Short mmCIF file of C-alpha atoms and ligand atoms in Angstrom, two decimals:
data_model
loop_
_atom_site.label_atom_id
_atom_site.label_comp_id
_atom_site.label_asym_id
_atom_site.label_seq_id
_atom_site.Cartn_x
_atom_site.Cartn_y
_atom_site.Cartn_z
CA UNK A 1 0.06 -0.06 0.04
CA UNK A 2 0.99 3.67 -0.46
CA UNK A 3 1.59 5.01 3.16
CA UNK A 4 2.54 8.56 4.44
CA UNK A 5 4.02 7.97 7.81
CA UNK A 6 4.27 11.27 9.98
CA UNK A 7 6.38 11.28 13.14
CA UNK A 8 9.64 9.44 13.39
CA UNK A 9 10.30 9.41 17.15
CA UNK A 10 10.98 6.65 19.53
CA UNK A 11 7.93 4.51 18.21
CA UNK A 12 7.44 5.87 14.76
CA UNK A 13 10.89 5.44 13.40
CA UNK A 14 10.79 1.60 14.03
CA UNK A 15 7.06 1.42 12.84
CA UNK A 16 7.90 3.12 9.57
CA UNK A 17 10.92 0.78 9.12
CA UNK A 18 8.69 -2.29 9.59
CA UNK A 19 6.23 -0.97 6.99
CA UNK A 20 9.06 -0.86 4.55
CA UNK A 21 10.39 -4.28 5.37
CA UNK A 22 6.81 -5.66 4.61
CA UNK A 23 7.05 -4.17 1.20
CA UNK A 24 4.86 -0.99 1.49
CA UNK A 25 5.62 2.15 -0.38
CA UNK A 26 6.22 4.70 2.29
CA UNK A 27 6.66 8.49 2.16
CA UNK A 28 7.96 9.96 5.73
CA UNK A 29 8.12 13.31 7.39
CA UNK A 30 9.24 14.46 10.68
CA UNK A 31 8.86 18.01 12.24
CA UNK A 32 12.70 18.24 12.93
CA UNK A 33 14.83 17.32 9.93
CA UNK A 34 17.55 14.76 9.99
CA UNK A 35 15.21 11.68 10.99
CA UNK A 36 15.51 9.47 7.99
CA UNK A 37 14.04 5.90 7.39
CA UNK A 38 15.81 4.02 4.75
CA UNK A 39 13.77 2.97 1.80
CA UNK A 40 11.23 5.63 2.20
CA UNK A 41 10.66 9.00 0.44
CA UNK A 42 11.60 11.82 2.77
CA UNK A 43 8.71 14.39 2.20
CA UNK A 44 8.92 18.09 2.62
CA UNK A 45 5.76 18.54 4.52
CA UNK A 46 2.85 16.54 5.85
CA UNK A 47 0.88 17.56 2.80
CA UNK A 48 3.58 16.49 0.51
CA UNK A 49 3.91 13.12 2.37
CA UNK A 50 0.08 12.48 2.03
CA UNK A 51 0.02 13.32 -1.75
CA UNK A 52 -1.17 10.17 -3.46
CA UNK A 53 -1.30 8.06 -0.19
CA UNK A 54 -3.90 5.49 0.53
CA UNK A 55 -3.27 5.64 4.27
CA UNK A 56 -1.85 8.50 6.41
CA UNK A 57 -0.37 6.97 9.54
CA UNK A 58 0.45 9.36 12.53
CA UNK A 59 2.71 8.83 15.45
CA UNK A 60 3.40 12.20 16.94
CA UNK A 61 3.65 13.39 20.54
CA UNK A 62 0.16 14.63 21.57
CA UNK A 63 -3.26 16.27 20.53
CA UNK A 64 -1.66 19.59 19.59
CA UNK A 65 0.90 17.81 17.31
CA UNK A 66 -1.78 15.71 15.72
CA UNK A 67 -3.76 18.99 15.12
CA UNK A 68 -0.79 20.82 13.70
CA UNK A 69 0.21 18.00 11.41
CA UNK A 70 -3.30 17.66 10.00
CA UNK A 71 -4.66 21.21 9.85
CA UNK A 72 -1.56 23.46 10.33
CA UNK A 73 0.35 25.05 7.51
CA UNK A 74 1.34 22.50 4.78
CA UNK A 75 -0.86 20.02 6.77
CA UNK A 76 -2.33 16.75 5.46
CA UNK A 77 -5.79 18.34 5.11
CA UNK A 78 -4.47 19.92 1.67
CA UNK A 79 -3.88 16.44 0.23
CA UNK A 80 -6.97 14.71 1.55
CA UNK A 81 -8.87 12.66 -1.26
CA UNK A 82 -12.02 10.67 -0.83
CA UNK A 83 -11.35 7.10 0.15
CA UNK A 84 -8.15 7.81 2.15
CA UNK A 85 -7.81 6.52 5.71
CA UNK A 86 -6.12 8.22 8.55
CA UNK A 87 -4.84 6.08 11.17
CA UNK A 88 -3.45 7.68 14.41
CA UNK A 89 -1.17 5.92 16.65
CA UNK A 90 -0.32 8.79 18.79
CA UNK A 91 -2.03 8.71 22.25
CA UNK A 92 -4.31 11.77 22.32
CA UNK A 93 -7.65 13.02 23.64
CA UNK A 94 -10.75 10.66 22.58
CA UNK A 95 -12.84 13.94 22.38
CA UNK A 96 -10.37 15.79 20.04
CA UNK A 97 -10.19 12.50 18.07
CA UNK A 98 -13.97 12.57 17.35
CA UNK A 99 -13.64 16.14 16.20
CA UNK A 100 -10.75 15.63 13.98
CA UNK A 101 -12.58 12.48 12.50
CA UNK A 102 -15.66 14.62 11.79
CA UNK A 103 -13.62 17.22 9.90
CA UNK A 104 -11.87 14.86 7.75
CA UNK A 105 -15.10 12.97 6.95
CA UNK A 106 -16.39 15.94 5.19
CA UNK A 107 -13.74 15.08 2.53
CA UNK A 108 -14.79 11.40 2.47
CA UNK A 109 -11.71 10.35 4.65
CA UNK A 110 -12.31 7.69 7.40
CA UNK A 111 -10.39 7.82 10.68
CA UNK A 112 -9.22 4.87 12.75
CA UNK A 113 -7.55 5.60 16.13
CA UNK A 114 -4.75 2.96 16.53
CA UNK A 115 -2.78 3.81 19.68
CA UNK A 116 -0.64 0.95 20.53
CA UNK A 117 1.23 -0.57 23.49
CA UNK A 118 4.52 -2.59 23.62
CA UNK A 119 6.88 0.30 24.12
CA UNK A 120 10.29 0.89 22.16
CA UNK A 121 11.26 -2.91 22.21
CA UNK A 122 7.71 -3.72 20.69
CA UNK A 123 7.90 -1.20 17.99
CA UNK A 124 11.39 -2.49 17.04
CA UNK A 125 10.38 -6.05 16.94
CA UNK A 126 7.12 -5.53 15.26
CA UNK A 127 5.20 -6.98 18.10
CA UNK A 128 2.90 -4.06 19.21
CA UNK A 129 -0.65 -4.43 20.36
CA UNK A 130 -3.02 -1.95 18.52
CA UNK A 131 -5.95 -0.78 20.56
CA UNK A 132 -8.42 0.37 17.88
CA UNK A 133 -11.57 2.59 17.45
CA UNK A 134 -13.22 2.88 14.03
CA UNK A 135 -15.36 1.52 11.27
CA UNK A 136 -14.79 -2.35 10.66
CA UNK A 137 -14.43 -1.84 6.96
CA UNK A 138 -11.44 0.66 7.32
CA UNK A 139 -10.01 -1.52 9.79
CA UNK A 140 -10.06 -4.57 7.55
CA UNK A 141 -8.08 -2.48 4.93
CA UNK A 142 -5.50 -1.61 7.58
CA UNK A 143 -4.93 -5.19 8.81
CA UNK A 144 -1.81 -5.76 6.56
CA UNK A 145 -0.25 -2.73 8.18
CA UNK A 146 -1.23 -3.70 11.66
CA UNK A 147 0.34 -7.10 10.93
CA UNK A 148 3.72 -5.47 9.60
CA UNK A 149 4.01 -3.50 12.79
CA UNK A 150 2.26 -5.61 15.57
CA UNK A 151 1.29 -8.98 16.75
CA UNK A 152 -2.32 -8.28 17.65
CA UNK A 153 -5.28 -5.82 17.34
CA UNK A 154 -8.07 -5.32 19.68
CA UNK A 155 -11.12 -3.23 18.32
CA UNK A 156 -12.82 -1.38 21.20
CA UNK A 157 -15.54 0.21 19.20
CA UNK A 158 -16.30 3.15 17.17
CA UNK A 159 -13.81 6.07 16.43
CA UNK A 160 -12.31 7.46 19.88
CA UNK A 161 -12.90 4.33 21.82
CA UNK A 162 -9.31 3.03 20.87
CA UNK A 163 -7.90 6.17 22.59
CA UNK A 164 -10.35 5.87 25.46
CA UNK A 165 -9.10 2.19 26.08
CA UNK A 166 -5.42 3.39 25.65
CA UNK A 167 -5.84 5.96 28.45
CA UNK A 168 -7.41 3.29 30.71
CA UNK A 169 -4.35 0.99 30.06
CA UNK A 170 -1.88 3.83 30.81
CA UNK A 171 -3.54 4.77 33.88
CA UNK A 172 -2.91 1.19 35.18
CA UNK A 173 0.52 1.20 34.13
CA UNK A 174 1.39 4.41 35.90
CA UNK A 175 -0.16 3.15 39.12
CA UNK A 176 1.40 -0.26 38.88
CA UNK A 177 4.77 1.16 38.32
CA UNK A 178 4.49 3.80 41.08
CA UNK A 179 3.37 0.93 43.50
CA UNK A 180 6.48 -0.89 42.52
CA UNK A 181 8.75 2.12 43.09
CA UNK A 182 7.26 2.87 46.37
CA UNK A 183 7.88 -0.70 47.39
CA UNK A 184 11.46 -0.58 46.15
CA UNK A 185 12.03 2.70 48.08
CA UNK A 186 10.67 1.28 51.26
CA UNK A 187 12.62 -1.95 50.84
CA UNK A 188 15.91 -0.09 50.47
CA UNK A 189 15.14 1.93 53.52
CA UNK A 190 14.38 -1.23 55.52
CA UNK A 191 17.63 -2.78 54.27
CA UNK A 192 16.11 -5.34 51.91
CA UNK A 193 18.03 -6.34 48.65
CA UNK A 194 16.28 -5.21 45.57
CA UNK A 195 17.27 -8.09 43.30
CA UNK A 196 15.93 -10.55 45.89
CA UNK A 197 12.81 -8.65 46.36
CA UNK A 198 12.08 -8.56 42.48
CA UNK A 199 12.65 -12.40 42.45
CA UNK A 200 9.91 -12.59 45.30
CA UNK A 201 7.49 -10.39 43.40
CA UNK A 202 7.92 -12.47 40.09
CA UNK A 203 7.02 -15.69 41.99
CA UNK A 204 3.99 -14.37 43.66
CA UNK A 205 0.53 -12.72 42.81
CA UNK A 206 2.02 -9.32 42.84
CA UNK A 207 3.82 -10.33 39.55
CA UNK A 208 3.01 -8.14 36.53
CA UNK A 209 3.94 -7.35 33.04
CA UNK A 210 4.85 -3.85 33.95
CA UNK A 211 7.28 -4.96 36.78
CA UNK A 212 8.77 -7.74 34.64
CA UNK A 213 9.40 -5.12 31.87
CA UNK A 214 10.84 -2.48 34.08
CA UNK A 215 12.65 -4.26 36.83
CA UNK A 216 15.68 -5.04 34.75
CA UNK A 217 16.26 -1.30 33.84
CA UNK A 218 15.69 -0.12 37.48
CA UNK A 219 18.04 -2.60 38.86
CA UNK A 220 20.90 -1.48 36.52
CA UNK A 221 19.74 2.23 36.82
CA UNK A 222 19.18 2.76 33.22
CA UNK A 223 16.55 5.53 33.05
CA UNK A 224 17.06 6.18 29.48
CA UNK A 225 13.78 6.93 27.78
CA UNK A 226 11.73 3.78 26.44
CA UNK A 227 8.59 5.70 27.19
CA UNK A 228 9.56 9.30 28.29
CA UNK A 229 8.15 10.61 31.61
CA UNK A 230 6.75 13.79 29.87
CA UNK A 231 4.59 11.44 27.58
CA UNK A 232 3.26 9.43 30.50
CA UNK A 233 2.37 12.63 32.29
CA UNK A 234 0.49 13.68 29.16
CA UNK A 235 -1.39 10.33 29.32
CA UNK A 236 -2.26 10.74 33.14
CA UNK A 237 -3.49 14.27 32.39
CA UNK A 238 -5.67 12.82 29.36
CA UNK A 239 -7.03 10.24 31.63
CA UNK A 240 -7.84 12.76 34.35
CA UNK A 241 -9.50 15.05 31.72
CA UNK A 242 -11.53 12.13 30.47
CA UNK A 243 -12.53 11.23 34.04
CA UNK A 244 -13.48 14.78 34.77
CA UNK A 245 -15.74 14.93 31.51
CA UNK A 246 -17.39 11.56 32.61
CA UNK A 247 -17.64 12.78 36.35
CA UNK A 248 -15.38 9.94 37.61
CA UNK A 249 -13.05 10.68 40.69
CA UNK A 250 -9.60 8.97 40.49
CA UNK A 251 -7.84 9.85 43.80
CA UNK A 252 -4.66 7.39 43.15
CA UNK A 253 -4.07 8.93 39.75
CA UNK A 254 -4.38 12.54 40.96
CA UNK A 255 -1.64 11.88 43.40
CA UNK A 256 0.51 10.09 40.88
CA UNK A 257 0.00 13.27 38.77
CA UNK A 258 1.67 15.38 41.55
CA UNK A 259 4.73 13.06 41.53
CA UNK A 260 5.06 13.36 37.83
CA UNK A 261 4.85 17.27 38.09
CA UNK A 262 7.51 17.43 40.57
CA UNK A 263 9.83 15.02 38.50
CA UNK A 264 9.34 17.23 35.69
CA UNK A 265 10.38 20.35 37.74
CA UNK A 266 13.41 18.30 38.88
CA UNK A 267 14.58 17.94 35.17
CA UNK A 268 13.32 14.31 34.56
CA UNK A 269 10.98 14.99 31.64
CA UNK A 270 13.10 13.32 28.88
CA UNK A 271 14.05 10.24 31.19
CA UNK A 272 11.98 7.19 31.03
CA UNK A 273 8.88 7.32 33.36
CA UNK A 274 10.76 4.84 35.63
CA UNK A 275 12.76 7.85 36.92
CA UNK A 276 9.80 8.76 39.13
CA UNK A 277 11.59 6.43 41.36
CA UNK A 278 14.52 8.86 41.66
CA UNK A 279 12.31 11.27 43.43
CA UNK A 280 11.11 8.83 46.04
CA UNK A 281 14.65 7.93 46.59
CA UNK A 282 15.55 11.49 47.17
CA UNK A 283 12.73 12.10 49.64
CA UNK A 284 13.58 8.88 51.56
CA UNK A 285 17.36 9.46 51.37
CA UNK A 286 18.18 5.89 49.84
CA UNK A 287 19.13 4.62 46.48
CA UNK A 288 17.80 1.31 45.13
CA UNK A 289 20.63 -1.00 43.89
CA UNK A 290 20.76 -4.20 42.06
CA UNK A 291 23.85 -6.22 41.65
CA UNK A 292 23.95 -5.27 38.07
CA UNK A 293 24.29 -1.52 39.10
P1 LIG B 301 8.80 10.74 20.81
O1 LIG B 301 10.10 10.16 20.71
O2 LIG B 301 8.97 11.95 21.78
O3 LIG B 301 8.32 11.32 19.40
C1 LIG B 301 7.28 12.30 19.21
C2 LIG B 301 7.19 12.60 17.84
O4 LIG B 301 6.27 13.76 17.61
C3 LIG B 301 8.46 13.16 17.12
O5 LIG B 301 8.43 12.80 15.81
C4 LIG B 301 8.13 14.72 17.18
O6 LIG B 301 8.94 15.56 16.26
C5 LIG B 301 6.70 14.81 16.82
N1 LIG B 301 6.22 16.14 17.37
C6 LIG B 301 6.15 16.75 18.63
N2 LIG B 301 5.52 17.73 18.65
C7 LIG B 301 5.06 18.01 17.39
C8 LIG B 301 4.38 18.97 16.75
N3 LIG B 301 3.80 20.14 17.51
N4 LIG B 301 4.22 18.99 15.34
C9 LIG B 301 4.58 17.86 14.60
N5 LIG B 301 5.27 16.94 15.24
C10 LIG B 301 5.56 17.02 16.60
O7 LIG B 301 7.61 9.90 21.23
P2 LIG B 301 7.28 8.35 20.90
O8 LIG B 301 7.77 7.70 22.07
O9 LIG B 301 7.70 8.01 19.70
O10 LIG B 301 5.66 8.45 21.07
C11 LIG B 301 4.95 8.82 20.03
C12 LIG B 301 3.34 8.67 20.57
O11 LIG B 301 3.19 7.26 20.73
C13 LIG B 301 3.00 9.41 21.70
O12 LIG B 301 1.68 10.07 21.46
C14 LIG B 301 3.23 8.49 22.92
O13 LIG B 301 2.37 8.71 23.84
C15 LIG B 301 2.82 7.20 22.16
N6 LIG B 301 3.30 5.81 22.74
C16 LIG B 301 4.70 5.91 23.04
C17 LIG B 301 5.10 4.74 23.60
C18 LIG B 301 6.60 4.46 24.08
O14 LIG B 301 6.80 3.54 24.78
N7 LIG B 301 7.38 5.40 23.69
C19 LIG B 301 4.23 3.59 23.64
C20 LIG B 301 2.88 3.51 23.20
C21 LIG B 301 2.37 4.97 22.80
P3 LIG B 301 10.48 16.04 16.52
O15 LIG B 301 11.37 14.87 16.15
O16 LIG B 301 10.57 17.33 15.86
O17 LIG B 301 10.52 16.45 18.05
#
């Protein structure tokens, strides 16, 4: 298929690479120059990338970035033609998603929200899970592309429901990780060995995919970004916004948001979200160490 891929960050670069590997014809664009995906046409603007494309795939930071790429100067909107599909893998507001979808529908363009989970390693390996909202027939057309970048798709309902489900997933990741980080901090203060504790966790009902994935990074104190803290804070805020619209109270997540706010103030925005641990350590006056560190 002819695809325009917009946004070549941590996730987008590997996703576009996997589309090329699967034999698709890909035009790429990134806001800052210099991010190149081999085997693609490097376009001058979002409008240029979308010229003649059957599918426009977005993977940019947030709601404002999606709006800018679509409707800003030299935006995708200029190149929209009837029958195109826009698939958005950025994690953004479900409400804004529905508004964007209505706007492009006036030109006969369908919108599928395709946020994903699986982090940097899943994007590299082509094993992402896509969490989808949209019309069944459009999703059917996108299946070869999901297969090139991921291992499974979950349709959650109509347009916007993919984003709603993604927020609900990241709410849990943020809370589970924060529970783990608090446990490690208290354990260090109580003189427990972190590696030993992780082995106990993994053998017990406390075990979780989040802990399994994050523990090795934490134990060797590698806080380089797989999922940057600033983006998890964005998702926490989106979840709280959605909760407010739905008149739902989320006291745990509200508290975790405050931890993220301080972490950003302390200069951790571009580290992995696992770096919220460093704040807890500072407050407790300890450092969690595994043998690998
Ligand atoms: P990233 O590395 O920070 O990349 C963000 C991308 O968005 C870059 O290409 C950036 O361009 C572009 N961008 C930012 N603001 C823009 C604007 N105003 N206009 C146009 N482009 C803009 O982030 P990522 O980790 O790839 O994440 C991308 C999306 O996937 C986010 O919504 C994130 O929440 C979601 N996600 C990430 C993960 C993960 O583990 N990393 C997992 C699942 C979902 P520049 O290069 O110019 O900065």
